[in-house]
XYZ file of C-alpha atoms in Angstrom:
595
model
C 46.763 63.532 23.614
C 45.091 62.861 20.318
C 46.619 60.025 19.180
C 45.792 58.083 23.175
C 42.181 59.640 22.713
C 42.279 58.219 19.140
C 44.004 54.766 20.654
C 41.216 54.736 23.621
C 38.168 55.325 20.970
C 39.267 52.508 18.975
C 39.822 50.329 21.753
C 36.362 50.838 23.068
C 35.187 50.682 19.364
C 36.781 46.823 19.183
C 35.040 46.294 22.929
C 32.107 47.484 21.534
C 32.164 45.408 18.727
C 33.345 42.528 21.011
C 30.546 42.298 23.077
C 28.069 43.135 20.468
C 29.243 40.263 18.190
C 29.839 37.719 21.793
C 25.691 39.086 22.136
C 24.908 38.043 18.150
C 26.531 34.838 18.438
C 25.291 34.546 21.679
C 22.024 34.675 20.621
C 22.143 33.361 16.913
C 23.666 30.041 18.952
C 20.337 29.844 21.294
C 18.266 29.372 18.723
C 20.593 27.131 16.517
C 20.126 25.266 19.417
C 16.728 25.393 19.929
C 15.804 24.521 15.678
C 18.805 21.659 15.869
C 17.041 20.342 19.047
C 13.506 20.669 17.083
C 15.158 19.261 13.991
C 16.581 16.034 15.398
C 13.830 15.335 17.922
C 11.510 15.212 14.970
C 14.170 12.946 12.795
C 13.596 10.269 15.916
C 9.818 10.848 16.281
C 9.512 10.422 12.758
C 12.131 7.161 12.710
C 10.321 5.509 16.476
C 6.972 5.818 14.346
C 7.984 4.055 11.164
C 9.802 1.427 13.421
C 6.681 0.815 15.461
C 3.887 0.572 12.379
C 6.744 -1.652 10.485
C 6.788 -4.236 13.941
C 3.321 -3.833 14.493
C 2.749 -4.847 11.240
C 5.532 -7.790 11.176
C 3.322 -9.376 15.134
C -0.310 -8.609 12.941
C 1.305 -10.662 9.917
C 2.305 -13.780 12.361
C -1.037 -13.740 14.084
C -2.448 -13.494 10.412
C -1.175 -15.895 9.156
C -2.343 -18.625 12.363
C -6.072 -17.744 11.761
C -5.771 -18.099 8.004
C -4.610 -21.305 8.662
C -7.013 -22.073 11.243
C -9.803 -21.101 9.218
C -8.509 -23.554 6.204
C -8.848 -26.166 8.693
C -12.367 -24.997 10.008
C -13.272 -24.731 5.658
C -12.584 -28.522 5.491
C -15.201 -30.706 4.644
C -14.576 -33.093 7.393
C -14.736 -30.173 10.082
C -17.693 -28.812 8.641
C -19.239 -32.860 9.006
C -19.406 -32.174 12.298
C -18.965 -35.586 12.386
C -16.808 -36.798 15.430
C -15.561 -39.722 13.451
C -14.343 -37.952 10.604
C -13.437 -34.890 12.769
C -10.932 -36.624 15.189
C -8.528 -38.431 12.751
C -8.314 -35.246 10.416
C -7.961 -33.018 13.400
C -5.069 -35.749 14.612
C -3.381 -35.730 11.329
C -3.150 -31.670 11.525
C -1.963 -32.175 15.238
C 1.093 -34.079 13.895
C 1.842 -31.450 11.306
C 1.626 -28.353 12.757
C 2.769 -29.802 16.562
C 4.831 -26.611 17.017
C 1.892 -24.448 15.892
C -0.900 -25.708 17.283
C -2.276 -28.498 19.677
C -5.159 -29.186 21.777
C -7.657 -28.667 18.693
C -11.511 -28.544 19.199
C -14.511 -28.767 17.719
C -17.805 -27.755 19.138
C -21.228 -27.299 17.598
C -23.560 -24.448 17.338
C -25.603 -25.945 21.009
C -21.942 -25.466 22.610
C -21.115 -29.543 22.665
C -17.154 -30.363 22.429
C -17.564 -33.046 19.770
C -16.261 -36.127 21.189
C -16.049 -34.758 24.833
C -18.906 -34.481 27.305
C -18.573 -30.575 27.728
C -20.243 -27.761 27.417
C -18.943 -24.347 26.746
C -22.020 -22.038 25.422
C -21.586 -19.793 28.000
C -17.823 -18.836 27.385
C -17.423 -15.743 25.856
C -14.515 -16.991 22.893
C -17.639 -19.017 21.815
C -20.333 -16.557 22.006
C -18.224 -14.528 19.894
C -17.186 -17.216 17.040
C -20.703 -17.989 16.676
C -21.369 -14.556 15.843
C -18.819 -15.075 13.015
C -15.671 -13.188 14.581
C -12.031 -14.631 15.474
C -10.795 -14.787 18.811
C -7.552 -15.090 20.330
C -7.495 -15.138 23.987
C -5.923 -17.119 27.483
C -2.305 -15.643 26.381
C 0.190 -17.481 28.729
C 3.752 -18.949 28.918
C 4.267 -22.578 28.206
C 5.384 -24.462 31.511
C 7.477 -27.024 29.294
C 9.695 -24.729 26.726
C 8.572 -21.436 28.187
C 7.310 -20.573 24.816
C 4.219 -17.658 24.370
C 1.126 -19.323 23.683
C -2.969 -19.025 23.208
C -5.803 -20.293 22.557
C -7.946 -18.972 19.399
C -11.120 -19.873 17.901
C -12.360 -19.402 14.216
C -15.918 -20.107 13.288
C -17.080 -23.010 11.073
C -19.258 -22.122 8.145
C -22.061 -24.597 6.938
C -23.091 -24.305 2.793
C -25.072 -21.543 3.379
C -22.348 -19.648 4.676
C -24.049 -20.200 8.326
C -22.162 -20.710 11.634
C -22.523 -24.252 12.646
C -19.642 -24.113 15.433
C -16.557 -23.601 15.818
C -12.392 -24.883 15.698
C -10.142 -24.240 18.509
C -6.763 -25.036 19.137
C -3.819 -23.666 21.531
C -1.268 -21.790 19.348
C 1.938 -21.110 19.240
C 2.530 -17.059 19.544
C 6.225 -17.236 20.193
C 6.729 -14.922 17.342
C 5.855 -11.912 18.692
C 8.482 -12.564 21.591
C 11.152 -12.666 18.914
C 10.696 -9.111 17.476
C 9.794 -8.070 20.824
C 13.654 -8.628 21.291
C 14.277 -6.846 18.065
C 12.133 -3.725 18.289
C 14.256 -1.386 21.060
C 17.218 1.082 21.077
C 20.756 0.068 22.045
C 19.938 0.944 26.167
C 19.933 -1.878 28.805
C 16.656 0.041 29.857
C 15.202 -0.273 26.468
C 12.565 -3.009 25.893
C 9.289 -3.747 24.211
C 5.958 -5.237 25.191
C 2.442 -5.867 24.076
C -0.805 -5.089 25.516
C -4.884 -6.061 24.564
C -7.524 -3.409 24.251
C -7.633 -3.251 28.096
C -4.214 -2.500 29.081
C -3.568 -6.137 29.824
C -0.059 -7.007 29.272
C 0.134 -10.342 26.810
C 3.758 -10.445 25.806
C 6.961 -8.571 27.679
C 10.464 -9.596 28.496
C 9.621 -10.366 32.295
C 7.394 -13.262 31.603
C 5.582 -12.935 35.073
C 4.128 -9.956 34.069
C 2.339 -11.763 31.167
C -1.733 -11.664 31.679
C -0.569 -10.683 35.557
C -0.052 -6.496 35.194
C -2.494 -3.847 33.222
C -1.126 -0.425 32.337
C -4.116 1.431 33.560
C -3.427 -0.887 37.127
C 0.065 -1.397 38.127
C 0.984 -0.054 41.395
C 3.371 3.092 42.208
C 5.829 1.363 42.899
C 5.858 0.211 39.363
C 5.037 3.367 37.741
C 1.586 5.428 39.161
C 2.529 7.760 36.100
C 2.469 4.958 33.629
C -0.889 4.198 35.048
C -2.178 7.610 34.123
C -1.134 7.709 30.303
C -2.360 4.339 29.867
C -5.343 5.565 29.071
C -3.660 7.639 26.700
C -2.255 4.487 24.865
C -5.880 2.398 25.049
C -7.808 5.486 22.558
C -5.337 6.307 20.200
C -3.955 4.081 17.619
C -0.918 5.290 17.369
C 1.918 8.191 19.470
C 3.982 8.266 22.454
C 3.595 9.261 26.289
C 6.237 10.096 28.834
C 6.507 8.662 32.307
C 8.806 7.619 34.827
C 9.626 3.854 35.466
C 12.353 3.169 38.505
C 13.507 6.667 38.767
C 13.574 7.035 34.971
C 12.631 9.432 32.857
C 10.755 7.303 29.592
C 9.105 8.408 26.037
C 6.604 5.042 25.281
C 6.303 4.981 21.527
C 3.109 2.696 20.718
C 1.068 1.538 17.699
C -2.127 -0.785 17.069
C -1.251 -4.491 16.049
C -3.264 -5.120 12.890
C -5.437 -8.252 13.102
C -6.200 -7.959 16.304
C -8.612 -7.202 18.671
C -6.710 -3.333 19.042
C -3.521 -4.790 20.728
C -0.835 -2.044 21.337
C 3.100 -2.831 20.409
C 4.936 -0.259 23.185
C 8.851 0.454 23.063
C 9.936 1.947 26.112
C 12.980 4.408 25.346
C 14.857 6.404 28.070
C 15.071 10.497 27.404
C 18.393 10.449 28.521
C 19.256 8.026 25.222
C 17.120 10.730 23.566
C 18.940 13.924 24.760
C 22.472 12.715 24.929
C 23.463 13.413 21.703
C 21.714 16.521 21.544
C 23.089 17.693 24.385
C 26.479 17.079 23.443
C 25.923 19.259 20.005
C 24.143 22.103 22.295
C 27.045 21.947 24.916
C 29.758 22.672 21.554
C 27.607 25.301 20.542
C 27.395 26.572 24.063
C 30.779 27.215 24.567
C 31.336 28.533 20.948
C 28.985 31.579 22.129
C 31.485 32.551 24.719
C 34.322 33.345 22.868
C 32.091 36.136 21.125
C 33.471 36.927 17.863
C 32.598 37.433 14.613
C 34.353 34.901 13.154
C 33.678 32.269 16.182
C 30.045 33.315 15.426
C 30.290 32.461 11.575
C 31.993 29.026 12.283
C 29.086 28.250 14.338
C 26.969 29.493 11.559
C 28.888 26.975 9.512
C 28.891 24.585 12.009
C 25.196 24.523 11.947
C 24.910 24.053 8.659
C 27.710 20.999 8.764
C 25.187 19.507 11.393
C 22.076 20.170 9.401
C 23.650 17.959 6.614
C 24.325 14.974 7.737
C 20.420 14.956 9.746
C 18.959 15.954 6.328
C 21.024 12.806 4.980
C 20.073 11.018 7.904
C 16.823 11.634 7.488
C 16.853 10.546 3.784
C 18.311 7.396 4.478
C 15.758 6.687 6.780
C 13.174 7.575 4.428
C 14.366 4.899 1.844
C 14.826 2.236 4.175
C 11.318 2.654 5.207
C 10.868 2.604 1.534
C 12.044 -1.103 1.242
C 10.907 -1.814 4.148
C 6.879 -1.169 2.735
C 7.974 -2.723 -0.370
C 9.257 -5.799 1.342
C 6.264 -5.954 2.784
C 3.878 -4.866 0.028
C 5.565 -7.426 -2.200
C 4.928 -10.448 0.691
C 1.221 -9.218 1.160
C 0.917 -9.758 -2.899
C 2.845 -13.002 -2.859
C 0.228 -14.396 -0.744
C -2.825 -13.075 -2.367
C -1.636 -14.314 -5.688
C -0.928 -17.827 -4.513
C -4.521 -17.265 -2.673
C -5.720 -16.130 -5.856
C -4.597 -18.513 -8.190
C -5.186 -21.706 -5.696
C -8.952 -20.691 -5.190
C -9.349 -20.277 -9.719
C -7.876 -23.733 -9.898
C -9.947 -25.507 -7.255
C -12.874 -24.042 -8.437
C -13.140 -25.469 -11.510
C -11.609 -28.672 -10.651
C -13.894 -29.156 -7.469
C -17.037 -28.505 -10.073
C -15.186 -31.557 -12.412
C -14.430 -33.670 -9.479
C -18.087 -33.337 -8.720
C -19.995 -34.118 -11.778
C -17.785 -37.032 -12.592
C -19.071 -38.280 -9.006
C -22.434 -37.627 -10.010
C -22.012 -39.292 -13.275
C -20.211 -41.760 -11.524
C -23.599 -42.468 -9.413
C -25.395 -42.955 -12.236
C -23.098 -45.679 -13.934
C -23.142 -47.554 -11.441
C -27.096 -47.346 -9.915
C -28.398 -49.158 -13.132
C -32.683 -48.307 -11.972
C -31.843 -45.134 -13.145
C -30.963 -43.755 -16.632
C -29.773 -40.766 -17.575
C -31.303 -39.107 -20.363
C -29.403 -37.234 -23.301
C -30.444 -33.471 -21.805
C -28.893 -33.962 -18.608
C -26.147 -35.907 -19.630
C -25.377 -33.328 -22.268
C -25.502 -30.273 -19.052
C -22.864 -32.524 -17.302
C -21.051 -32.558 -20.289
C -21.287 -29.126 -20.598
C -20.324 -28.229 -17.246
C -17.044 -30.142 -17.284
C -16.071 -28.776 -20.728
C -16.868 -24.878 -19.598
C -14.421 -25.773 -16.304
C -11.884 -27.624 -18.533
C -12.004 -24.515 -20.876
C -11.404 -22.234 -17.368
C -8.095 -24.182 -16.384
C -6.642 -23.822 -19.977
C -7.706 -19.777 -20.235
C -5.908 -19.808 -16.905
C -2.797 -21.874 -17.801
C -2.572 -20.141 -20.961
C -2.583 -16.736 -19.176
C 0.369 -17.843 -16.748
C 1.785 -19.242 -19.630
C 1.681 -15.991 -21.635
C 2.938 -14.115 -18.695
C 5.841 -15.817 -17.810
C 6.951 -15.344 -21.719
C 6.504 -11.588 -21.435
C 8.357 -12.060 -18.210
C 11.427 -13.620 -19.841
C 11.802 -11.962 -23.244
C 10.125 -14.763 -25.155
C 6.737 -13.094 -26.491
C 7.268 -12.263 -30.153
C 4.475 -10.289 -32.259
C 3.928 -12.229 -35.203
C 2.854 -8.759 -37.486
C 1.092 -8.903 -40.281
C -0.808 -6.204 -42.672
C -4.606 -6.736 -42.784
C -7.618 -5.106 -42.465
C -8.320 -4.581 -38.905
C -11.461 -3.387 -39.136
C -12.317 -6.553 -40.452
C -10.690 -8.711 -37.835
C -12.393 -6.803 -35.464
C -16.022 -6.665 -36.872
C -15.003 -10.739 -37.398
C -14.475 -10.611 -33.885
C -17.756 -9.207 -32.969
C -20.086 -10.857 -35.377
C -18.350 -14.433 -34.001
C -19.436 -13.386 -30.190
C -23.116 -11.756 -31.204
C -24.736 -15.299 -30.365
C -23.074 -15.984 -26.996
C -23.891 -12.427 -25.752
C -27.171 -12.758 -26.728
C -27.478 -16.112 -25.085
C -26.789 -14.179 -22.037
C -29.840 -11.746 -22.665
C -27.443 -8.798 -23.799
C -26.684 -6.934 -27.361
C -23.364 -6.203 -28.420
C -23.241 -3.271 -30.946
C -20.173 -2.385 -33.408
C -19.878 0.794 -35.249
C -17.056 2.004 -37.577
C -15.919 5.604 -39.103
C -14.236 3.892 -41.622
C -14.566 0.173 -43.809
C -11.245 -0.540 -44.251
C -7.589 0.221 -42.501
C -5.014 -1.505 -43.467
C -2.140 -1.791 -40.912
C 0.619 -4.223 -39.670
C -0.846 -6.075 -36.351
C -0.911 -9.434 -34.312
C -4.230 -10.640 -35.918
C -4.383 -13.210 -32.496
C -2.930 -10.681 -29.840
C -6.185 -8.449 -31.023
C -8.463 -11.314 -30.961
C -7.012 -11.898 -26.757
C -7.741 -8.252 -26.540
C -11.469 -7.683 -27.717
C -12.413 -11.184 -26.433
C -10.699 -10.268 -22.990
C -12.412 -6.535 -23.145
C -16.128 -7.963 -24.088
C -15.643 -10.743 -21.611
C -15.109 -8.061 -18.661
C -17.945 -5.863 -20.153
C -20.533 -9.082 -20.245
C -19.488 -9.613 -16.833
C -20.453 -6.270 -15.238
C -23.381 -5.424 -17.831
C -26.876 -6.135 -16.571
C -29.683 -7.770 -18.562
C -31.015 -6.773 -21.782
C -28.410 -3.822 -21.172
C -25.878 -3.241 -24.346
C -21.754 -3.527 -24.921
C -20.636 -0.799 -27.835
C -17.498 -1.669 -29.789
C -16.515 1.133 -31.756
C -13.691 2.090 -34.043
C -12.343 5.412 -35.148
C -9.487 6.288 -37.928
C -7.191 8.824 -36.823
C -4.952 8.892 -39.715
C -1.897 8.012 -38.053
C -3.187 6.199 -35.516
C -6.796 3.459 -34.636
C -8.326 4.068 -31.425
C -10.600 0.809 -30.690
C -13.280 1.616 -27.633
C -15.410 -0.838 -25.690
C -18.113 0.590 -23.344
C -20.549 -1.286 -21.303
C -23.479 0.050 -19.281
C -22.754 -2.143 -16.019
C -22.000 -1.389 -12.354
C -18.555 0.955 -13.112
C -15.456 0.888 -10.912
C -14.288 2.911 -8.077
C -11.998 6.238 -9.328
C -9.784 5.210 -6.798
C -9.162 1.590 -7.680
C -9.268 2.615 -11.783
C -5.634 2.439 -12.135
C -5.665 -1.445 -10.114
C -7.347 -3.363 -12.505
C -3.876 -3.113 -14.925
C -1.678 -4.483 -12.194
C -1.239 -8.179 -12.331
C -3.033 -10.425 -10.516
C -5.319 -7.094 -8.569
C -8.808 -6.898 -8.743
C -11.903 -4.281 -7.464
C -13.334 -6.785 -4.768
C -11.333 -9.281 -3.153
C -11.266 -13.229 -3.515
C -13.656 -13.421 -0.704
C -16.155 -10.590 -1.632
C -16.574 -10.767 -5.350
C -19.301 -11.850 -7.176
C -17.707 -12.688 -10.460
C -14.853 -14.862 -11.536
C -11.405 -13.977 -12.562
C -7.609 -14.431 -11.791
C -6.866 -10.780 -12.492
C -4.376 -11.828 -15.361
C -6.268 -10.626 -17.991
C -6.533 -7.198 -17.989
C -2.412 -7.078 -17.162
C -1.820 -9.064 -20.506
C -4.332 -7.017 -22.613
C -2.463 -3.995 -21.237
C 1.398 -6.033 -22.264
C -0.062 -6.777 -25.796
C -1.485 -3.391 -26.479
C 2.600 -2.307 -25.289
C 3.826 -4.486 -27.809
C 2.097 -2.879 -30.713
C 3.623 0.066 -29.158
C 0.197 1.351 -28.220
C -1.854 2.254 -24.862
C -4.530 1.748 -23.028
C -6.961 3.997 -20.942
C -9.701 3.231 -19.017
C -12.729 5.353 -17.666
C -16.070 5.046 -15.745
C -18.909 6.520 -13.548
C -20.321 3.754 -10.671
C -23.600 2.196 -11.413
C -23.195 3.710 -15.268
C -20.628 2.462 -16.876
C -16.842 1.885 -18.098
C -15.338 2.840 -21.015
C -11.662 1.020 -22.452
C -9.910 3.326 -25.207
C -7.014 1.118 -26.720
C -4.870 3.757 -28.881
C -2.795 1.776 -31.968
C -0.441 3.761 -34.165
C -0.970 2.877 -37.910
C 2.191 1.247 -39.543
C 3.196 -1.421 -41.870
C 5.708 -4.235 -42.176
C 8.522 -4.698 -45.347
C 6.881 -5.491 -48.434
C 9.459 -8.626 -48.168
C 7.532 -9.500 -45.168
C 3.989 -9.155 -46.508
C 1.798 -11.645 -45.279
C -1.813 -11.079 -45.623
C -4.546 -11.668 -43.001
C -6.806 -13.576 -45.475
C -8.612 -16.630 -43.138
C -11.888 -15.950 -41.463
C -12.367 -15.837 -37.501
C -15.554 -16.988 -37.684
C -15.045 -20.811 -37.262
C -11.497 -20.179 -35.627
C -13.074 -18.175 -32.718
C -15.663 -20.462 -31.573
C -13.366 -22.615 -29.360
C -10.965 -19.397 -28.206
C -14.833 -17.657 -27.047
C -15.411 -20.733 -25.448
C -12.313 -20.452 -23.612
C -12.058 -16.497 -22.870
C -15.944 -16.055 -21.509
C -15.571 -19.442 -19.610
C -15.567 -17.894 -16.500
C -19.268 -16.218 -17.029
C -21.613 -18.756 -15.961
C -25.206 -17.795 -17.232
């Protein structure tokens, strides 16, 4: 009797213990399934997102780079004529070259005349709206003849004054955006992107009948009436998704704002079902693990989960780099082109100035009732030389560059005084600064520290640091150059009392080719070389440079040199004075401050 009582209790003990585990497991598998469903519908929010901002951004960068072009054209001096017999040949020569870009170009004046047509068009609203200095894009429609994607945009033209004085047209080709369009979508044969304007209006979408023909906010049931209702959803927010049903289909919408234009919406339409299927299928396992009920069943499904959480976290890293390169890849195209903007706009500056007084001098040569006296030729002179001085501090910064680039920049280190090479330095610039109704003021700690050091990498460095600081300084206003011995190591500072930079864009004026206001707002000149190379040479002396400043007070550049010396074998002393030497390089660094 004992030993079946004994046999029964452990029986029901190992029930027990059965069903208890089967309700653990049971339970610990519901909400596996519940986080692992969390986990991986956040992995694809996270992923549609990126994927929508990085094909926004590729469709803003096309229609970017169309207006930039168009507004070239409209910056021509022939446009801005508005001359219709200077206008039509140029516009006809740009026809020719850009024929699968853009045709049917026009120019119109600020009363709304088409120049060479008998037209009016003041009334239309693309007009309206260029005169009030704005880009337009607008009339999106297919191309009868290739089927292409096409519009028409208009850019204003700016007179001297940077007044409107009318505006350039032209029919473009916006085929582009149909091409990632075809890109941007999931591997589903319901899958597909599209493109509305700030209205709901659809302007680009693989059933090219519904182009400028269907609005979100408008289609019929029998399209999608619940579509129509979180269209309003996608028109006020810039970026998210929305579910709906389209032909008996249950559909997440990611969407994201277009940059560069007038608050378009990219829109990938994904079904749940490509969504769910493959966390369904790892619920379903997990599912069927739970009936088995056992301890063991229950801690390979503990160890399951954590198998499945492994490869998502990888997953999810992976994705995370790619976007990585992806921003890079596009962070390094978006500095490409504002360094070849950049550097274009410093060398026809200078050469359009040079051009222009040789005209002028030309004028006079040749109209022989009037002389030109000594004073103004000598400013004409003056002006070329300054500009001819700009291109060679330019060319000599690319120069340098592309040596440190390559390998090929050598210090050539010598032991000198550089207190005195820097005092030298100073004393040589007093009269220029002056000139410009500011004082320049050098102080010391110490008279003399001898150290090994580039004597003409230093000079580039001051002259570059006092150039900046005449720049930004206003009138009658003072630049401090100051030196102080730290034993082991010189720390050279140069403050000005001028309009200070941004904390937030402190660490951008290092980076090559960067600058605080952009080519189009600034109101100084400057490649944005300089600062990068002062920051390379103060490297090479294995030193470093800080910066600091306060808006409308000041900024403050510490350079930090450690104090060494070369082999006696390789003494060379710094023994020639700057004086007389520095006159053409300070013509050449400050050439870019006109006074």
């Amino acid at each position: 009797m004992k030993v079946n009582y004994f046999k029964k209790l452990i029986r029901r003990i190992l029930i027990y213990t059965m069903i208890i585990c089967t309700v653990l497991t049971s339970i610990l598998v519901f909400f596996s399934q519940v986080i692992s469903k969390k986990m991986m519908m956040g992995l694809v929010d996270d992923q549609s997102f990126n994927n929508s901002q990085f094909y926004a951004e590729r469709i803003g960068e096309c229609i970017n780079k169309k207006i930039f072009s168009m507004k070239v054209y409209a910056n021509s001096p022939a446009i801005k004529s508005m001359d219709w017999n200077k206008i039509q040949p140029y516009l006809k020569r740009k026809n020719e070259q850009n024929e699968n870009f853009y045709s049917d170009f026009f120019v119109a004046d600020a009363s709304g005349r088409k120049k060479g047509k008998n037209e009016y068009i003041g009334n239309s609203k693309y007009f309206k709206l260029s005169m009030k200095g704005e880009d337009f894009l607008y009339n999106i429609h297919v191309s009868k003849s290739d089927g292409d994607l096409m519009g028409c945009m208009t850019v204003p033209v700016r007179g001297k004054n940077n007044e409107v004085i009318g505006i350039l047209g032209a029919n473009i080709n916006l085929e582009c955006m149909n091409v990632v369009l075809k890109e941007f979508k999931v591997d589903h044969p319901k899958s597909y992107s599209y493109i509305i304007d700030k209205n709901g209006l659809i302007v680009s979408h693989p059933k090219k009948s519904m182009i400028m023909n269907e609005n979100i906010i408008k289609l019929s049931d029998e399209v999608s009436g619940s579509l129509a209702n979180s269209g309003f959803t996608i028109l006020h927010n810039d970026m998210g998704y929305v579910e709906y049903n389209v032909e008996g289909i249950s559909t997440r919408a990611y969407f994201h704002t277009i940059p560069h234009t007038q608050h378009w919406k990219i829109i990938v339409k994904v079904p749940k079902e490509y969504l769910y299927e493959p966390i369904q299928e790892k619920t379903n396992m997990l599912l069927r693990i739970a009936v088995l009920g056992t301890i063991v069943i229950g801690m390979i499904s503990l160890a399951l989960g954590q198998f499945i959480a492994a490869p998502m976290l990888k997953l999810k890293k992976d994705m995370e780099e790619d976007q990585k390169v992806l921003k890079e890849k596009i962070q390094y195209e978006k500095l490409k082109t504002e360094f070849f903007a950049n550097i274009s706009h410093e060398l026809k500056t200078p050469l359009n100035i040079i051009f222009s007084t040789t005209q002028l001098l030309s004028l006079y040569s040749k109209n022989n009732t009037e002389r030109i006296d000594s004073v103004t030729l000598n400013k004409h002179i003056r002006i070329m030389k300054q500009n001819c001085n700009r291109l060679l501090r330019l060319m000599n910064n690319l120069i340098d560059i592309t040596k440190i680039d390559s390998g090929y920049m050598q210090l050539n280190l010598q032991n000198g005084n550089i207190i005195q090479v820097v005092e030298d330095i100073i004393l040589s610039t007093a009269e220029y600064v002056e000139s410009n109704g500011k004082n320049i003021i050098f102080d010391t700690d110490v008279e003399e520290k001898m150290m090994a050091f580039d004597p003409d990498k230093i000079e580039r460095i001051v002259l570059n640091l006092i150039s900046n600081a005449l720049k930004f300084t206003n009138l009658e206003d003072s630049i401090f150059v100051n030196i102080y011995d730290g034993d082991e190591k010189i720390l050279i500072r140069v403050k000005d009392t001028g309009i200070g930079i941004p904390e937030k864009k402190l660490m951008l004026i290092f980076e090559r080719f960067r600058q605080v206001d952009s080519i189009l707002t600034r109101k100084v000149e400057g490649s944005g070389i300089g600062l990068s190379l002062v920051k390379s040479f103060v490297e090479m002396h294995e030193g470093k440079i800080d910066v600091k400043s306060e808006l409308k007070k000041g900024t403050e550049f510490m350079i930090e040199l450690p104090v060494k010396l070369v082999d006696e074998e390789n003494f060379e002393p710094i023994e020639k004075s700057l004086e007389k030497d520095n006159v053409e390089k300070i013509n050449v660094e400050f050439s870019d401050i006109y006074s």
